[in-house]
Short mmCIF file of C-alpha atoms in Angstrom, two decimals:
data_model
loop_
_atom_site.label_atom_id
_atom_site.label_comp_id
_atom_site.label_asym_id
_atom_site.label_seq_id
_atom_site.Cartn_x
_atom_site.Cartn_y
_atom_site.Cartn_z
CA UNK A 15 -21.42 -18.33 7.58
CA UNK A 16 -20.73 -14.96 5.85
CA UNK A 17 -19.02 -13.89 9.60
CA UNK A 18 -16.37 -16.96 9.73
CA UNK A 19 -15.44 -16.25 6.27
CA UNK A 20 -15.07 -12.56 6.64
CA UNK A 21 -13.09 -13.18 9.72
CA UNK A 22 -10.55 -14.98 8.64
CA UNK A 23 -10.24 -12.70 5.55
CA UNK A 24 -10.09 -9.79 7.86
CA UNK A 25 -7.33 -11.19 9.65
CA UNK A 26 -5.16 -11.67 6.25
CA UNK A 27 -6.32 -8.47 5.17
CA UNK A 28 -5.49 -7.11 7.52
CA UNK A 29 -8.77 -5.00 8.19
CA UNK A 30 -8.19 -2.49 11.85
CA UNK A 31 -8.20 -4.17 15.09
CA UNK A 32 -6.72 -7.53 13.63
CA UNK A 33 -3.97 -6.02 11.87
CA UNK A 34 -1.15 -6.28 14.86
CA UNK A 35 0.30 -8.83 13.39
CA UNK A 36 1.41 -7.11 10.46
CA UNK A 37 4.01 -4.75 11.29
CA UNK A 38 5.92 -6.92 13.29
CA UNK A 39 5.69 -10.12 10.33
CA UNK A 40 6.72 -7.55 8.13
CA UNK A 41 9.69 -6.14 10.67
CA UNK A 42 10.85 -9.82 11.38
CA UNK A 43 10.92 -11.08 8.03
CA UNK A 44 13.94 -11.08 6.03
CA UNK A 45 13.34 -8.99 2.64
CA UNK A 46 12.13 -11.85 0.86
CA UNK A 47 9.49 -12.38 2.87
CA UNK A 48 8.18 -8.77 3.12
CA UNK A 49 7.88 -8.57 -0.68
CA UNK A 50 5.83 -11.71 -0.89
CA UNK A 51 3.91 -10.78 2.23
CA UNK A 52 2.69 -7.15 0.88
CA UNK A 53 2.84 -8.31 -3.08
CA UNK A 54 0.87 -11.74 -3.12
CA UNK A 55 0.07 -12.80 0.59
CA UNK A 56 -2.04 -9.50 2.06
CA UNK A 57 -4.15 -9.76 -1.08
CA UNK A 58 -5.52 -13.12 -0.74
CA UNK A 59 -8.07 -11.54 2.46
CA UNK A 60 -9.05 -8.68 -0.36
CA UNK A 61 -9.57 -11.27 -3.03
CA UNK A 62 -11.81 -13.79 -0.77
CA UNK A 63 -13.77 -10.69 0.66
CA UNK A 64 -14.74 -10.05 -3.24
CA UNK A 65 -14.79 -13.61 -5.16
CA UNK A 66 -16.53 -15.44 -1.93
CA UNK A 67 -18.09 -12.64 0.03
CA UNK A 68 -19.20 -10.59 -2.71
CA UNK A 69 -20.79 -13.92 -4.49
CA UNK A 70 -21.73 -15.74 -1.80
CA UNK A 71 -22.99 -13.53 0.57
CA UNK A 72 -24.63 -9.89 -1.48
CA UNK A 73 -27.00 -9.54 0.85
CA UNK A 74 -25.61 -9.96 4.16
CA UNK A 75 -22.07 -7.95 2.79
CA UNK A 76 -24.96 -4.84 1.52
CA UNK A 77 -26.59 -4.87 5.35
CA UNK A 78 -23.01 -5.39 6.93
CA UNK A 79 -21.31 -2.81 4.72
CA UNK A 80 -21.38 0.15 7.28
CA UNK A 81 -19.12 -1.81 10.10
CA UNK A 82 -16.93 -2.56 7.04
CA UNK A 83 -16.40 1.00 5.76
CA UNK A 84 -16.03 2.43 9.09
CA UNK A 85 -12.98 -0.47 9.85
CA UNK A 86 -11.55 0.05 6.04
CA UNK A 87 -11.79 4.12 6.85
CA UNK A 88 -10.52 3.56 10.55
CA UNK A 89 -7.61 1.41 9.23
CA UNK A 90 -6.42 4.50 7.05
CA UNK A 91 -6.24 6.61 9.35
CA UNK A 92 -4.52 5.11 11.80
CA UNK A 93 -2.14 3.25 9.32
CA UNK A 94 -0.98 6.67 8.41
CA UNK A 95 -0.77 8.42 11.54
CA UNK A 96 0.81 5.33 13.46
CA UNK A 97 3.40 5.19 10.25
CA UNK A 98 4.14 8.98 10.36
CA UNK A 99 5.41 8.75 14.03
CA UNK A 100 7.81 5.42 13.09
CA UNK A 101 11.61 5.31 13.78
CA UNK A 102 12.22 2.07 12.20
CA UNK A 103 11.89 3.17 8.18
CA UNK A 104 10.71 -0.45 7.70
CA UNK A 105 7.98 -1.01 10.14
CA UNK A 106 6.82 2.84 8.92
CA UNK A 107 6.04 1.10 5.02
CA UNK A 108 4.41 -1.93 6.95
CA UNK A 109 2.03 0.40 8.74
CA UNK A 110 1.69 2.29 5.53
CA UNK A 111 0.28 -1.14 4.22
CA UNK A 112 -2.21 -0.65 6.79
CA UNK A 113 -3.66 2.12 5.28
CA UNK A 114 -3.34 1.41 1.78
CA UNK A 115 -5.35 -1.97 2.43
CA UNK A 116 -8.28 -0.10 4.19
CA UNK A 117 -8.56 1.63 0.99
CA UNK A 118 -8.86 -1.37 -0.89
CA UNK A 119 -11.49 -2.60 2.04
CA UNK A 120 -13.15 0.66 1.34
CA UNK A 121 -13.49 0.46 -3.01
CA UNK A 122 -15.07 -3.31 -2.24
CA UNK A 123 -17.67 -2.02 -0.34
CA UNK A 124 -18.83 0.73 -2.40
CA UNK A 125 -20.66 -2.36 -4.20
CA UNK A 126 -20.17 -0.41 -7.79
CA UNK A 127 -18.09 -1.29 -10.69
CA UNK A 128 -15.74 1.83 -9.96
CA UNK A 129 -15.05 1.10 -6.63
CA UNK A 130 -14.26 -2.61 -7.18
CA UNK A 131 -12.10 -1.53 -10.14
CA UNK A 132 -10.43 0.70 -8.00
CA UNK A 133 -9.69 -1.68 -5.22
CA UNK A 134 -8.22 -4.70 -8.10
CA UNK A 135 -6.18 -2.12 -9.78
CA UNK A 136 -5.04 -1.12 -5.97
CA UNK A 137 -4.38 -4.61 -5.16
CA UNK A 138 -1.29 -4.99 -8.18
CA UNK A 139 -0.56 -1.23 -7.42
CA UNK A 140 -0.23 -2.25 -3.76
CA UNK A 141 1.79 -5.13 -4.89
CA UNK A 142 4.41 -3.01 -6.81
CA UNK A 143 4.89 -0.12 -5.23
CA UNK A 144 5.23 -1.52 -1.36
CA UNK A 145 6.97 -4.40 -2.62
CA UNK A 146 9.71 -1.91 -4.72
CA UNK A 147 9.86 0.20 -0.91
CA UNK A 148 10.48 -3.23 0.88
CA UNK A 149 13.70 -4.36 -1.43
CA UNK A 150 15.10 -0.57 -1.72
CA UNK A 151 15.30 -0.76 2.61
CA UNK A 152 16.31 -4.29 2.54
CA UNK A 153 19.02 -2.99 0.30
CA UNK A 154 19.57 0.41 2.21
CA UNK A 155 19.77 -1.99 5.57
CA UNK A 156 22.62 -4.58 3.49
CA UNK A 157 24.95 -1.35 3.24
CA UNK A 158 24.59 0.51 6.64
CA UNK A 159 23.27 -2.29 9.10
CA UNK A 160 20.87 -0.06 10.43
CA UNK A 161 17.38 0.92 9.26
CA UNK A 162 17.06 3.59 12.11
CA UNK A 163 15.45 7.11 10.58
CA UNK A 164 17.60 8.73 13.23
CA UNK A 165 21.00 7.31 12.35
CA UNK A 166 20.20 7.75 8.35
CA UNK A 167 20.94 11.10 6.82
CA UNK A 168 22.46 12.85 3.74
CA UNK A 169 22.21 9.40 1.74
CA UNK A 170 21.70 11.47 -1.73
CA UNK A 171 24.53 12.94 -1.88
CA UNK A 172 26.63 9.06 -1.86
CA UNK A 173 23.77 7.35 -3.61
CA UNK A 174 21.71 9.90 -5.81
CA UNK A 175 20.33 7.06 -8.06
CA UNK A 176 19.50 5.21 -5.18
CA UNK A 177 17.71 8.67 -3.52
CA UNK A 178 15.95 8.83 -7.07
CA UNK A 179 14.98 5.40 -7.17
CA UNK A 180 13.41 6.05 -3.90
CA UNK A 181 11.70 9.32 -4.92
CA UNK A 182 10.13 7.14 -7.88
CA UNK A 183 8.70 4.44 -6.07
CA UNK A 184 7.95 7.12 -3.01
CA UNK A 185 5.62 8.86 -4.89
CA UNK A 186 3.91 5.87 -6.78
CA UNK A 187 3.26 4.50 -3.03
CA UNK A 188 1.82 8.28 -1.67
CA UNK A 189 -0.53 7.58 -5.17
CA UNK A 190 0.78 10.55 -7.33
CA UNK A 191 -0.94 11.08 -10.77
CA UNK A 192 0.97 9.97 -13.40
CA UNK A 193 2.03 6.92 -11.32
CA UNK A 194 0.26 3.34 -10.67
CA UNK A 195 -1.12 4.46 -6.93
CA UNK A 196 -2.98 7.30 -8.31
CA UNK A 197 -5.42 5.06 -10.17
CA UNK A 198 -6.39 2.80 -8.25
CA UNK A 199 -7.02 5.70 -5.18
CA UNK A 200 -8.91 7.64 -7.65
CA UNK A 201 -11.28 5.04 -8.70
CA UNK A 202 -11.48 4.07 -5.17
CA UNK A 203 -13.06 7.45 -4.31
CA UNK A 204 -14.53 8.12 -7.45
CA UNK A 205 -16.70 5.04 -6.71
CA UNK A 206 -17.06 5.68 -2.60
CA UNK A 207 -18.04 8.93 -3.50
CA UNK A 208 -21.33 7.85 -5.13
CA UNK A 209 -22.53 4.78 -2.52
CA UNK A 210 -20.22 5.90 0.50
CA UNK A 211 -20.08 9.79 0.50
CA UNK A 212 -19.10 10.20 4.12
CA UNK A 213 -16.81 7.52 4.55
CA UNK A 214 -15.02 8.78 1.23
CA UNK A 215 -14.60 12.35 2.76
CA UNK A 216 -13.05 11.25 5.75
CA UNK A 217 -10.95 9.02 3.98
CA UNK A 218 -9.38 11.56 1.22
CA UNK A 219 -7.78 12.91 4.79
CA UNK A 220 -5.36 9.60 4.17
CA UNK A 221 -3.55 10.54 1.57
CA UNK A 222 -2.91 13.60 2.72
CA UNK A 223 -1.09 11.98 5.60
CA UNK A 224 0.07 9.56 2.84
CA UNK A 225 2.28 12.12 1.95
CA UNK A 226 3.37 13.43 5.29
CA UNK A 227 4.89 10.72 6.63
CA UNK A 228 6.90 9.63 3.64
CA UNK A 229 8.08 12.87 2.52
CA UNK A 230 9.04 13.43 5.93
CA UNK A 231 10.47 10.06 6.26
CA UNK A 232 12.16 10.80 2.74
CA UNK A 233 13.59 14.22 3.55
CA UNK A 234 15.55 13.14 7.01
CA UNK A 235 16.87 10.03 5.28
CA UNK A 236 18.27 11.32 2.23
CA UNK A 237 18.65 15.14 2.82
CA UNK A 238 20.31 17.06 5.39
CA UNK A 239 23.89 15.99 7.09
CA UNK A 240 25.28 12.82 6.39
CA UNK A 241 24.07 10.55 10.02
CA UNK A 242 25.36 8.48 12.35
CA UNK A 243 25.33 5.30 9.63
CA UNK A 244 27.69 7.45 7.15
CA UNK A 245 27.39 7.55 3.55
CA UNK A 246 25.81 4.66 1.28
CA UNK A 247 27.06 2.58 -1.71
CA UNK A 248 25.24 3.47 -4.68
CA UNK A 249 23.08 1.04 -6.82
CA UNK A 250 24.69 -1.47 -8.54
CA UNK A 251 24.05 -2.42 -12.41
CA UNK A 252 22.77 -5.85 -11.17
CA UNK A 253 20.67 -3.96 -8.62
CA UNK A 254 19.12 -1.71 -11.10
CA UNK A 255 18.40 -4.50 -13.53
CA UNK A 256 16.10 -6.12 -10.39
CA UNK A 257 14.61 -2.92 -9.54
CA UNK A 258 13.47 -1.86 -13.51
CA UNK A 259 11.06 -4.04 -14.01
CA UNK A 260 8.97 -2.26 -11.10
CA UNK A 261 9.63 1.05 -12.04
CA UNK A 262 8.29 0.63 -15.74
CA UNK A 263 5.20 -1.43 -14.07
CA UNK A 264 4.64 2.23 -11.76
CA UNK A 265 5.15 4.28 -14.72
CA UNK A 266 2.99 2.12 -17.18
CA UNK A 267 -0.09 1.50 -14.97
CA UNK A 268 0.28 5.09 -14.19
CA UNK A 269 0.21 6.16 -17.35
CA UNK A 270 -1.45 3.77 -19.36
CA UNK A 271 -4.29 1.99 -17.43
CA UNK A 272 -6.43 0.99 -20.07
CA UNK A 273 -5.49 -2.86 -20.67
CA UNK A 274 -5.43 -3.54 -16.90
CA UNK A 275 -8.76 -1.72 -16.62
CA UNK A 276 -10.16 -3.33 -19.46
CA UNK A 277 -9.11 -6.79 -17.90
CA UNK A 278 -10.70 -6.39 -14.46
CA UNK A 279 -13.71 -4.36 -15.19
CA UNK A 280 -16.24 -7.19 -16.48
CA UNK A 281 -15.05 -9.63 -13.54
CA UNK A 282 -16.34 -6.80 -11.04
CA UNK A 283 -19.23 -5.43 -12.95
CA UNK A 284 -22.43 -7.27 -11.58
#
């Protein structure tokens, strides 16, 4: 029973080796759709593995853990290699989704209250920071019709608040400290540390390739000679006004975790 559940949550997830669908959904889908796929949708597979796996199913999840780690850990790694070697800047943040959900896999089956913490606060984190990088390309492909890393180029020096915007969200998404990604990771491996030592170690090698690929992604989009595409508009007021919101959400959960910590902690602690 445990199985048919899992596999269907695996699927939404998704979890590695039923996760093909995901970068091309997410590369289909008009902008709309790719913030409500990575912010709400993705999230439903993490939140069934925990309120009806977890619940249901302790004992079989405890003995089946070690298949799930290994897929979660898999699913990092690959996310982030598979996203550093992208052309298309969009399908690059939908395999980066890849890899932030096997961390999430990963906190839920470290079966302690940091872990699962870590993977709620990851969930919203995941939520903000992915969404924020799906409407700033949806935007970016609106002006120049292309979303091409080889035809992009120089776009700072047209749209510097747009190239800062970016930077923010960048680095909330790569899970710097002071910014909402950083929690959630840290928990994450604060918790696998203690239940799933191995697994952990391998998977700290993620976001080191977190940053790779969207630094380097980063740096031949909006640095260097103006490409192919030619310069950008800059962000408009209205524009900025939709985009806020997210930024103080990164710079708040980043900051100040406390009330969102406080709020998950007793539904995970068992």
């Amino acid at each position: 029973i445990f199985l048919s559940f899992a596999l269907a949550f695996m699927v939404k997830v998704p979890v590695f080796g039923v996760h093909t669908w995901l970068p091309d959904a997410h590369t289909e889908a008009p902008t709309a759709g790719s913030v409500i796929l990575a912010g709400v949708m993705l999230k439903l597979g993490t939140y069934g593995l925990i309120r009806f796996g977890l619940y249901l199913f302790p004992k079989v999840m405890t003995d089946l853990a070690p298949i799930f780690l290994t897929l979660g850990v898999i699913g990092i790694l690959y996310g982030a290699a598979v996203a550093t070697m992208q052309q298309d800047i969009k399908r690059l943040v939908a395999y980066s989704s890849v890899a932030h959900m096997g961390f999430i896999v990963l906190g839920i089956f470290t079966f302690n209250s940091q872990g699962l913490t870590g993977s709620v606060i990851q969930m919203v984190s995941h939520g903000v920071s992915t969404g924020a990088l799906f409407i700033l390309v949806g935007w970016m492909y609106e002006r120049l019709r292309t979303r091409e890393i080889s035809k992009l180029g120089g776009l700072a020096k047209s749209a510097p608040i747009f190239a800062g915007v970016f930077t923010v969200v960048m680095l909330s998404s790569l899970g710097l400290p002071g910014t909402n990604g950083f929690v959630g990771e840290f928990l994450i491996l604060l918790g696998g540390f203690s239940s799933a030592r191995w697994w952990t170690v391998i998977a700290v090698i993620g976001v080191i390739l977190a940053a790779l690929y969207l630094l380097w992604a980063y740096q031949r989009v909006f640095h260097g000679p103006v490409g192919e595409a030619g310069p950008m508009e800059d962000l408009s007021i209205k524009e900025m006004l939709i985009i806020s919101p997210l930024i103080i959400l990164i710079f708040f959960i980043g900051i100040y975790p406390k009330p969102l910590i406080e709020r998950v902690e007793p539904s995970v602690d068992f």
